[in-house]
Coordinates of C-alpha atoms and ligand atoms in Angstrom, one line a residue:
M11 CA 47.5 -142.0 60.4
S12 CA 50.6 -141.7 62.4
F13 CA 54.2 -140.3 62.6
E14 CA 55.3 -143.7 61.2
T15 CA 53.2 -143.3 58.1
L16 CA 54.5 -139.8 57.7
A17 CA 58.1 -141.0 58.1
A18 CA 57.5 -143.7 55.5
H19 CA 56.1 -141.1 53.1
W20 CA 59.1 -138.9 53.7
A21 CA 61.4 -141.7 52.9
D22 CA 59.6 -142.2 49.6
I23 CA 59.6 -138.6 48.5
Q24 CA 63.0 -137.5 49.9
P25 CA 64.9 -137.9 46.6
R26 CA 62.6 -135.4 44.9
R27 CA 63.8 -131.8 44.6
I28 CA 61.6 -129.0 45.9
E29 CA 62.0 -127.0 42.7
D30 CA 60.7 -129.9 40.6
L31 CA 57.4 -129.7 42.5
F32 CA 56.8 -126.4 40.7
E33 CA 56.2 -128.3 37.5
D34 CA 52.7 -128.1 38.9
P35 CA 51.8 -124.6 37.9
K36 CA 49.3 -124.4 40.7
R37 CA 51.8 -125.3 43.4
A38 CA 52.5 -121.8 44.8
G39 CA 48.8 -121.0 45.4
A40 CA 47.8 -124.5 46.5
F41 CA 50.6 -124.7 49.1
S42 CA 50.0 -121.3 50.6
T43 CA 47.5 -119.9 53.1
Q44 CA 46.0 -116.4 53.1
A45 CA 44.2 -114.7 55.9
E46 CA 43.7 -111.2 57.3
N47 CA 46.0 -109.5 54.8
M48 CA 48.7 -112.1 55.3
L49 CA 50.2 -114.6 52.9
F50 CA 51.9 -117.6 54.3
D51 CA 53.7 -119.3 51.4
W52 CA 54.8 -122.9 52.4
S53 CA 55.3 -124.0 48.8
K54 CA 59.1 -124.0 49.0
T55 CA 59.1 -127.1 51.2
T56 CA 59.1 -130.8 50.4
L57 CA 55.4 -131.2 51.3
D58 CA 53.2 -132.7 48.7
D59 CA 49.5 -133.4 48.8
R60 CA 49.8 -136.7 50.5
A61 CA 52.0 -135.3 53.2
V62 CA 49.5 -132.5 53.8
T63 CA 46.7 -135.0 54.0
L64 CA 48.6 -137.2 56.5
L65 CA 49.5 -134.2 58.6
L66 CA 45.9 -133.0 58.7
D67 CA 44.8 -136.4 59.7
L68 CA 47.4 -136.5 62.4
A69 CA 46.0 -133.2 63.8
Q70 CA 42.5 -134.6 63.6
K71 CA 43.4 -137.8 65.3
A72 CA 45.1 -135.9 68.1
G73 CA 41.7 -134.3 68.8
L74 CA 42.8 -130.8 67.8
T75 CA 39.2 -129.5 67.3
D76 CA 38.0 -130.5 70.7
R77 CA 41.2 -129.4 72.4
L78 CA 41.0 -126.0 70.7
E79 CA 37.4 -125.5 71.9
A80 CA 38.4 -126.7 75.3
M81 CA 41.1 -124.0 75.4
F82 CA 38.8 -121.2 74.1
S83 CA 36.0 -122.1 76.5
G84 CA 38.2 -122.1 79.6
E85 CA 38.6 -125.8 80.5
A86 CA 41.6 -126.6 82.6
I87 CA 43.7 -127.8 79.8
N88 CA 46.9 -127.0 81.7
E89 CA 46.5 -130.3 83.5
T90 CA 49.7 -130.3 85.5
E91 CA 48.9 -127.0 87.2
G92 CA 45.1 -127.5 87.1
R93 CA 44.5 -124.2 85.2
A94 CA 42.5 -122.9 82.3
V95 CA 44.6 -121.4 79.5
L96 CA 42.8 -118.2 78.6
H97 CA 45.2 -115.6 77.0
T98 CA 42.5 -115.5 74.3
A99 CA 40.1 -114.1 76.8
L100 CA 42.3 -111.1 77.2
R101 CA 41.4 -110.1 73.7
A102 CA 38.0 -111.7 73.4
S103 CA 34.9 -109.8 72.2
T104 CA 32.9 -108.3 75.0
A105 CA 29.9 -110.2 73.7
R106 CA 31.5 -113.5 74.7
K107 CA 31.0 -115.3 78.0
I108 CA 33.8 -117.5 79.2
I109 CA 33.1 -119.3 82.4
V110 CA 35.9 -120.4 84.7
E111 CA 34.9 -122.0 88.0
G112 CA 31.3 -120.8 87.6
K113 CA 32.2 -117.1 86.8
D114 CA 32.3 -115.2 83.5
V115 CA 35.9 -113.8 83.2
I116 CA 35.1 -111.2 80.5
P117 CA 33.9 -108.4 82.8
G118 CA 37.1 -108.8 84.9
V119 CA 39.2 -108.6 81.7
Q120 CA 37.3 -105.5 80.6
D121 CA 37.7 -103.8 84.0
S122 CA 41.4 -104.6 84.0
L123 CA 41.8 -103.1 80.5
K124 CA 39.9 -100.0 81.6
R125 CA 42.1 -99.5 84.7
M126 CA 45.2 -99.9 82.6
G127 CA 43.8 -97.5 80.0
D128 CA 42.9 -94.9 82.5
F129 CA 46.3 -95.1 84.1
A130 CA 48.2 -95.1 80.8
V131 CA 46.2 -92.1 79.5
R132 CA 46.8 -90.1 82.7
L133 CA 50.5 -90.9 82.7
R134 CA 50.8 -89.9 79.0
K135 CA 49.0 -86.6 79.7
G136 CA 51.3 -85.9 82.7
Q137 CA 48.4 -86.3 85.1
V138 CA 50.0 -89.1 87.1
R139 CA 52.6 -86.9 88.8
T140 CA 55.9 -87.5 90.3
P141 CA 56.0 -86.8 94.1
S142 CA 57.4 -83.4 93.4
G143 CA 54.6 -82.6 90.9
G144 CA 56.5 -83.2 87.7
R145 CA 56.0 -85.5 84.7
F146 CA 57.2 -89.0 84.4
T147 CA 59.4 -88.9 81.3
D148 CA 60.7 -92.5 81.5
V149 CA 59.2 -95.8 82.4
V150 CA 61.3 -98.8 83.3
N151 CA 59.7 -102.3 83.1
I152 CA 61.5 -104.7 85.4
G153 CA 60.5 -108.3 84.6
I154 CA 61.9 -111.4 83.1
G155 CA 60.7 -114.1 80.7
G156 CA 57.1 -113.6 79.9
S157 CA 57.0 -110.5 82.0
D158 CA 59.6 -108.9 79.8
L159 CA 59.9 -110.5 76.3
G160 CA 56.4 -109.8 75.1
P161 CA 56.2 -106.1 75.9
A162 CA 59.9 -105.6 75.1
M163 CA 59.5 -107.2 71.7
A164 CA 56.2 -105.3 71.0
V165 CA 57.5 -101.9 72.2
R166 CA 60.4 -102.3 69.7
A167 CA 58.2 -103.6 66.9
L168 CA 55.8 -100.6 67.2
S169 CA 58.3 -97.8 67.6
P170 CA 56.7 -95.7 64.8
Y171 CA 53.6 -95.5 67.0
H172 CA 55.3 -94.3 70.2
D173 CA 54.0 -91.0 71.5
G174 CA 54.2 -91.6 75.2
P175 CA 57.0 -91.5 77.8
R176 CA 60.2 -93.4 76.9
V177 CA 60.0 -97.0 77.9
H178 CA 63.0 -99.2 78.9
F179 CA 63.3 -102.8 79.9
V180 CA 65.5 -104.5 82.6
S181 CA 65.4 -108.3 82.9
N182 CA 68.8 -109.8 83.7
V183 CA 69.9 -110.1 87.3
D184 CA 73.3 -109.2 86.0
G185 CA 73.8 -105.8 87.6
A186 CA 75.1 -104.5 84.3
H187 CA 71.6 -104.5 82.9
I188 CA 70.0 -102.3 85.4
A189 CA 73.1 -100.1 85.8
D190 CA 73.3 -99.4 82.1
T191 CA 69.6 -98.8 81.8
L192 CA 69.4 -96.4 84.8
A193 CA 72.6 -94.6 83.9
G194 CA 70.9 -92.3 81.5
L195 CA 67.8 -91.6 83.6
N196 CA 66.8 -89.2 86.3
P197 CA 65.3 -91.1 89.3
A198 CA 63.0 -88.2 90.0
D199 CA 61.3 -88.5 86.6
T200 CA 61.2 -92.3 86.4
L201 CA 58.3 -94.6 86.9
V202 CA 59.2 -98.3 87.6
I203 CA 56.9 -101.1 86.6
V204 CA 57.6 -104.3 88.5
A205 CA 56.2 -107.0 86.3
S206 CA 56.0 -110.4 87.8
K207 CA 53.1 -112.8 87.8
T208 CA 54.3 -114.5 91.0
F209 CA 56.1 -111.5 92.5
T210 CA 58.7 -113.9 93.8
T211 CA 61.1 -114.2 90.8
I212 CA 64.5 -113.6 92.2
E213 CA 65.9 -111.6 89.2
T214 CA 62.9 -109.3 89.1
M215 CA 62.7 -108.7 92.9
T216 CA 66.4 -108.1 93.1
N217 CA 66.3 -105.5 90.3
A218 CA 63.2 -103.9 91.8
E219 CA 65.1 -103.5 95.1
T220 CA 68.0 -101.9 93.3
A221 CA 65.7 -99.5 91.5
R222 CA 64.0 -98.6 94.8
K223 CA 67.3 -97.8 96.4
W224 CA 68.2 -95.7 93.3
I225 CA 65.0 -93.7 93.5
A226 CA 64.9 -93.4 97.3
A227 CA 68.5 -92.0 97.3
Q228 CA 67.2 -89.1 95.3
V229 CA 63.5 -88.6 96.4
G230 CA 63.7 -90.2 99.9
E231 CA 62.2 -93.4 101.2
A232 CA 58.7 -92.0 101.8
A233 CA 58.2 -90.7 98.3
A234 CA 59.9 -93.7 96.5
G235 CA 56.7 -95.8 96.6
L236 CA 55.0 -93.3 94.3
H237 CA 57.5 -94.2 91.6
F238 CA 56.3 -97.9 91.5
V239 CA 53.6 -99.8 89.8
A240 CA 53.1 -103.6 90.0
L241 CA 51.8 -106.0 87.4
S242 CA 51.1 -109.2 89.3
S243 CA 48.7 -111.9 90.3
N244 CA 50.1 -112.0 93.8
E245 CA 48.3 -109.2 95.8
E246 CA 49.8 -110.3 99.1
K247 CA 53.4 -109.9 97.9
T248 CA 52.8 -106.6 96.1
G249 CA 51.2 -105.3 99.4
E250 CA 54.2 -106.6 101.4
W251 CA 56.5 -104.8 99.0
G252 CA 54.6 -101.6 99.7
I253 CA 52.9 -100.9 96.4
A254 CA 49.5 -99.3 96.9
R255 CA 46.5 -101.3 95.7
E256 CA 45.5 -98.7 93.1
R257 CA 49.0 -99.1 91.6
V258 CA 48.7 -102.9 91.2
F259 CA 47.3 -104.3 88.0
G260 CA 46.4 -107.9 88.6
F261 CA 45.6 -110.9 86.4
E262 CA 44.3 -114.4 86.9
D263 CA 46.3 -117.6 87.0
W264 CA 44.8 -118.7 83.7
V265 CA 47.2 -116.2 81.9
G266 CA 50.5 -118.0 81.4
G267 CA 53.6 -115.8 81.7
R268 CA 54.7 -116.2 78.1
Y269 CA 51.1 -115.6 76.8
S270 CA 50.6 -112.5 78.9
M271 CA 51.4 -109.4 76.8
W272 CA 47.7 -108.9 76.0
G273 CA 46.8 -107.8 79.6
P274 CA 48.5 -106.0 82.4
I275 CA 51.9 -107.3 81.5
G276 CA 51.5 -105.1 78.4
L277 CA 51.1 -101.9 80.4
S278 CA 54.5 -100.6 79.3
L279 CA 53.5 -101.0 75.7
M280 CA 50.2 -99.3 76.3
I281 CA 52.0 -96.4 77.9
A282 CA 54.3 -96.1 74.8
I283 CA 51.6 -96.3 72.1
G284 CA 48.4 -95.5 73.9
P285 CA 45.3 -97.6 74.7
D286 CA 43.7 -97.2 71.3
R287 CA 46.6 -98.7 69.5
F288 CA 46.9 -101.3 72.2
G289 CA 43.3 -102.1 71.4
D290 CA 44.1 -102.4 67.7
M291 CA 46.7 -105.0 68.6
L292 CA 44.1 -106.9 70.6
D293 CA 41.7 -106.7 67.6
G294 CA 44.4 -108.2 65.4
A295 CA 44.9 -111.0 67.8
R296 CA 41.2 -111.6 68.1
A297 CA 40.9 -111.7 64.3
M298 CA 43.6 -114.4 64.3
D299 CA 41.7 -116.3 67.1
T300 CA 38.5 -116.2 65.0
H301 CA 40.4 -117.4 61.9
F302 CA 42.0 -120.2 63.9
R303 CA 38.7 -121.4 65.2
S304 CA 36.9 -121.3 62.0
A305 CA 39.2 -121.9 59.0
K306 CA 39.5 -125.5 57.8
G307 CA 42.5 -127.5 56.8
R308 CA 44.9 -125.8 54.5
D309 CA 43.1 -122.5 54.9
N310 CA 44.0 -122.4 58.6
M311 CA 47.2 -120.4 58.9
P312 CA 48.3 -121.4 62.5
L313 CA 47.5 -125.0 61.7
M314 CA 49.6 -125.0 58.5
L315 CA 52.4 -123.2 60.2
A316 CA 52.4 -125.9 62.9
L317 CA 52.2 -128.7 60.4
V318 CA 55.1 -127.4 58.4
G319 CA 57.1 -127.2 61.6
L320 CA 56.2 -130.7 62.6
W321 CA 57.0 -132.0 59.2
H322 CA 60.5 -130.4 59.3
H323 CA 61.4 -131.3 62.9
Q324 CA 59.6 -134.5 63.8
I325 CA 59.4 -136.1 60.4
C326 CA 62.4 -134.8 58.4
G327 CA 64.5 -134.6 61.6
Y328 CA 65.9 -131.1 61.1
P329 CA 66.9 -130.1 64.6
T330 CA 66.4 -126.3 64.5
R331 CA 64.4 -123.7 62.8
A332 CA 65.4 -120.2 62.0
V333 CA 63.0 -117.3 62.3
L334 CA 64.2 -114.6 59.9
P335 CA 62.2 -111.4 60.0
Y336 CA 63.1 -109.0 57.2
D337 CA 61.8 -106.3 59.5
Q338 CA 64.3 -104.7 61.8
R339 CA 61.7 -103.7 64.3
L340 CA 61.0 -107.4 64.9
V341 CA 64.6 -107.8 66.2
R342 CA 63.3 -109.2 69.5
L343 CA 60.8 -111.6 67.9
P344 CA 63.2 -114.5 67.7
A345 CA 63.9 -114.1 71.5
Y346 CA 60.2 -113.8 72.2
L347 CA 59.5 -117.0 70.1
Q348 CA 62.3 -118.8 71.8
Q349 CA 60.4 -118.6 75.1
L350 CA 57.0 -119.1 73.5
E351 CA 58.0 -122.2 71.6
M352 CA 60.8 -123.7 73.7
E353 CA 59.3 -123.1 77.1
S354 CA 56.0 -124.4 75.8
N355 CA 57.0 -127.4 73.8
G356 CA 60.4 -128.4 75.1
K357 CA 59.1 -131.3 77.1
R358 CA 60.1 -134.9 77.4
V359 CA 56.9 -136.5 78.7
A360 CA 53.3 -136.6 77.5
M361 CA 50.4 -135.1 79.5
D362 CA 50.0 -138.4 81.3
G363 CA 53.7 -138.5 82.4
T364 CA 54.8 -141.2 79.9
P365 CA 57.9 -140.5 77.8
L366 CA 57.2 -139.0 74.4
S367 CA 57.5 -141.4 71.5
V368 CA 58.7 -138.6 69.2
V369 CA 61.1 -135.7 69.7
S370 CA 59.6 -132.6 71.2
G371 CA 59.9 -129.0 70.0
P372 CA 62.9 -127.8 67.9
V373 CA 65.5 -125.2 68.8
V374 CA 64.3 -121.9 67.6
W375 CA 66.7 -119.1 66.7
G376 CA 67.1 -116.2 64.4
E377 CA 68.0 -112.6 63.6
P378 CA 66.6 -110.0 61.4
G379 CA 67.6 -110.1 57.7
T380 CA 69.8 -108.8 56.2
N381 CA 72.1 -108.9 59.2
G382 CA 72.0 -112.7 59.3
Q383 CA 73.0 -112.9 55.7
H384 CA 76.4 -111.5 56.6
A385 CA 76.8 -113.9 59.5
F386 CA 75.2 -117.3 59.8
Y387 CA 73.6 -117.7 56.3
Q388 CA 76.8 -119.3 55.2
L389 CA 75.9 -122.4 57.2
I390 CA 72.3 -122.2 56.1
H391 CA 73.3 -122.4 52.5
Q392 CA 76.3 -124.6 52.5
G393 CA 76.5 -126.3 56.0
T394 CA 75.9 -130.0 56.4
E395 CA 72.8 -129.5 58.4
I396 CA 69.5 -128.4 57.0
V397 CA 67.9 -125.4 58.8
P398 CA 64.3 -124.8 57.7
C399 CA 64.0 -121.0 57.4
E400 CA 60.9 -119.0 58.2
F401 CA 61.2 -115.6 56.4
M402 CA 58.9 -112.7 57.3
L403 CA 58.5 -109.5 55.4
A404 CA 56.1 -106.6 55.2
R405 CA 54.8 -105.3 51.9
E406 CA 55.5 -101.7 53.0
G407 CA 57.6 -100.1 55.7
H408 CA 56.9 -97.0 57.7
E409 CA 59.4 -94.8 55.9
P410 CA 57.9 -93.8 52.5
E411 CA 61.0 -91.7 51.9
L412 CA 63.1 -94.8 52.1
A413 CA 60.9 -97.0 50.0
H414 CA 63.9 -97.9 47.8
Q415 CA 65.5 -99.4 50.9
H416 CA 62.4 -101.4 51.5
R417 CA 62.5 -102.8 48.0
L418 CA 66.2 -103.8 48.5
L419 CA 65.2 -105.5 51.8
A420 CA 62.4 -107.3 50.0
A421 CA 64.7 -108.4 47.1
N422 CA 67.1 -109.8 49.6
C423 CA 64.4 -111.7 51.4
L424 CA 63.0 -113.3 48.3
A425 CA 66.5 -114.0 46.9
Q426 CA 67.4 -116.0 50.0
S427 CA 64.5 -118.4 49.8
Q428 CA 65.1 -118.7 46.1
A429 CA 68.8 -119.5 46.6
L430 CA 68.0 -122.0 49.3
M431 CA 65.7 -123.9 47.0
V432 CA 67.4 -123.6 43.7
G433 CA 71.0 -123.7 44.8
R434 CA 73.9 -123.7 42.3
S435 CA 75.0 -126.8 40.5
V436 CA 78.5 -128.0 40.1
E437 CA 78.2 -127.4 36.3
V438 CA 77.3 -123.7 36.8
A439 CA 80.1 -123.4 39.4
R440 CA 82.6 -124.9 36.9
D441 CA 81.4 -122.6 34.2
L442 CA 82.0 -119.6 36.6
M443 CA 85.5 -120.8 37.3
E444 CA 86.3 -121.3 33.7
K445 CA 85.2 -117.8 33.0
A446 CA 87.5 -116.7 35.8
G447 CA 90.3 -118.3 33.9
L448 CA 90.8 -121.4 36.0
K449 CA 91.7 -124.9 34.6
G450 CA 92.1 -128.5 35.6
D451 CA 92.4 -129.5 39.3
E452 CA 92.3 -125.9 40.5
L453 CA 89.1 -125.3 38.6
E454 CA 87.5 -128.4 40.2
R455 CA 88.7 -127.5 43.7
Q456 CA 87.5 -123.9 43.5
A457 CA 84.2 -124.9 41.9
A458 CA 83.4 -127.3 44.7
H459 CA 83.4 -124.4 47.2
R460 CA 81.0 -122.5 45.0
V461 CA 78.3 -125.2 44.8
F462 CA 75.1 -124.6 46.7
P463 CA 73.2 -127.9 47.1
G464 CA 69.8 -126.1 47.2
N465 CA 66.7 -128.1 47.9
R466 CA 66.6 -126.5 51.4
P467 CA 63.1 -125.7 52.6
S468 CA 61.8 -122.4 53.7
T469 CA 58.5 -120.6 54.2
T470 CA 57.7 -116.9 53.8
L471 CA 55.1 -115.0 55.7
L472 CA 54.2 -111.7 54.0
Y473 CA 52.0 -109.1 55.7
N474 CA 50.9 -105.7 54.7
K475 CA 52.6 -103.4 57.3
L476 CA 53.8 -103.9 60.9
T477 CA 50.9 -102.0 62.5
P478 CA 49.7 -102.7 66.0
R479 CA 46.9 -104.8 64.5
M480 CA 49.3 -106.8 62.4
L481 CA 51.6 -107.4 65.3
G482 CA 48.6 -108.8 67.2
Q483 CA 47.8 -111.1 64.3
I484 CA 51.4 -112.3 64.0
V485 CA 51.9 -113.0 67.7
A486 CA 48.5 -114.8 68.0
L487 CA 49.5 -116.8 64.8
Y488 CA 52.6 -118.1 66.6
E489 CA 50.8 -118.7 69.9
H490 CA 48.3 -121.0 68.1
R491 CA 51.1 -122.7 66.2
V492 CA 52.7 -123.7 69.5
F493 CA 49.3 -124.9 70.7
V494 CA 48.7 -127.1 67.6
E495 CA 52.2 -128.6 67.9
G496 CA 51.7 -129.3 71.6
V497 CA 48.3 -131.0 71.0
I498 CA 49.8 -133.2 68.3
L499 CA 52.8 -134.1 70.4
G500 CA 50.4 -134.8 73.3
I501 CA 52.2 -132.6 75.7
N502 CA 51.2 -129.8 78.1
S503 CA 52.4 -126.6 76.4
F504 CA 51.4 -124.4 79.3
D505 CA 53.7 -125.5 82.2
Q506 CA 57.4 -125.0 82.6
W507 CA 58.8 -127.4 85.2
G508 CA 62.1 -127.5 83.4
V509 CA 63.1 -124.1 84.7
E510 CA 62.7 -125.1 88.4
L511 CA 65.8 -127.1 89.2
G512 CA 68.2 -124.4 88.2
K513 CA 66.4 -121.9 90.4
V514 CA 66.6 -124.3 93.4
L515 CA 70.3 -124.9 92.9
A516 CA 71.0 -121.2 92.4
T517 CA 69.3 -120.4 95.7
A518 CA 71.5 -123.0 97.4
L519 CA 74.7 -121.7 95.8
E520 CA 74.3 -118.0 96.5
P521 CA 75.1 -118.3 100.2
V522 CA 78.1 -120.5 99.3
L523 CA 79.4 -117.7 97.0
N524 CA 78.7 -115.2 99.8
G525 CA 80.8 -117.2 102.1
E526 CA 77.8 -117.7 104.4
A527 CA 77.5 -121.4 103.9
S528 CA 80.0 -124.1 103.3
P529 CA 79.6 -126.1 100.1
A530 CA 77.7 -129.3 100.7
D531 CA 78.4 -132.2 98.4
L532 CA 79.3 -130.2 95.4
D533 CA 80.6 -132.1 92.4
G534 CA 84.2 -131.6 91.5
S535 CA 83.6 -129.2 88.6
T536 CA 81.1 -126.9 90.5
Q537 CA 83.5 -126.9 93.5
Q538 CA 86.3 -125.8 91.3
L539 CA 84.2 -123.0 89.8
V540 CA 83.2 -121.9 93.3
D541 CA 86.8 -122.0 94.5
Y542 CA 87.9 -119.8 91.5
L543 CA 85.1 -117.2 92.2
T544 CA 85.6 -117.0 96.0
Ligands
F6P601 O1 61.2 -119.2 85.1 C1 60.3 -119.2 84.1 C2 59.2 -118.2 84.3 O2 58.3 -118.8 85.3 C3 58.5 -117.9 83.1 O3 57.6 -118.9 82.7 C4 57.9 -116.6 83.4 O4 57.5 -115.9 82.2 C5 59.1 -116.0 84.1 O5 59.6 -117.0 84.8 C6 58.7 -114.8 84.9 O6 57.8 -115.1 85.9 P1 57.1 -114.0 86.8 O7 56.3 -113.2 85.9 O8 56.3 -114.8 87.9 O9 58.2 -113.2 87.4

């Protein structure tokens, strides 16, 4: 089976409308996957049995099962960097043994979790003291990309569970970000977490320097170091930066940046919600790992999420997908998924360096509902491009006293997928216009604007409640989706060479903007921009 066979099948079935597929009374259940208190309904898509069979064969042919076991068992599947890919080890059962370069990594993971837990508990109890003997009331995580998006998304998602110090995030090198964040804080009561796997990322190191000056100005140079913690794999650099060893939480190179919220990079989250709830999140992710490894075919949720994504992007040719959580606390999930999916699968060559024969990952974007409804849903419903929508919704919220609002939220979510599929015919639009008293050409003109073509695909992921455990399940679900898509495309989902060139050029341009170097061989446009700025 191949992409070509799938494309031919798509050409055959394209004229059929999604809603007609529901003539099969079993469609909803048969084109849905349930696991771990979640229901993933993918029945409002154009997929039929043959398409599903072809997609499952494609996954099989790509060697998914072997590749999956290779990842879980610590083989160096990140071939361009020669590394294992073991974010799953960060949440693995203590009974497991995962051997990397002859050594079981699980004891190290457990040690690291314990160190984080001890620190978080002492900080939360006020036992980790400021140099003047006070309590740290605020924690600022300085990091970017994978050292920011995961914990920032999760801290926001789990706000009902916060009972620790306040946690803030600074990522952008734009001084506005750190200035605005620190503006409301007292340096004497603030702990800064410098989160950087490499401890060389220019944005993070620049912001960390700014924070150090801000703290030193109040507490003095000597005491400033006691306000810092580092999360990094680079012990040498954290030492050079003056952070004491016991304040460094390290991790191995087999944890990719965008897959790292389960370990030390999640310290800010652990501080906010406590180690037990952090552990619940790991349990949820582990449950999803177990499900991913054991469930077969249509019963495997990450597999089906991936196959639906491939169907829409690589086969149907829809260029983007929208992630639409009807869950305000998942406001940062689309940004998190942008890194997870686009940094992982936005590649142009296969693992062996040859050009890809199919398009790689789609553009991923989104916003929480219902805000999006009053902004970009116009295009989703009536624009000329089809945007597969991935709706998400909890059965219950955290505010029992506002249950009526949750019902309204849910009604909106379900209504959108219904509207996308069913649409509104020109006949119904004409009828509406007639009832509004219009006639003739004006009726026709106005009716045309009120037609919804419908037949637009969407999926809906329902889950019980956004608890720490459920968040772990959701994030692991998406991680595995990215993995499956990468395996089928034949690419390395775990490197990110595409971010390098811009970094190199920025490093060369900074002295030009400082007036310390003269521009060398700049193209006309960049030269003009430099001239304007200097
Ligand atoms: O530039 C991209 C990237 O390398 C991401 O992959 C990573 O998550 C981010 O930068 C931050 O890297 P670090 O944790 O080393 O500062």
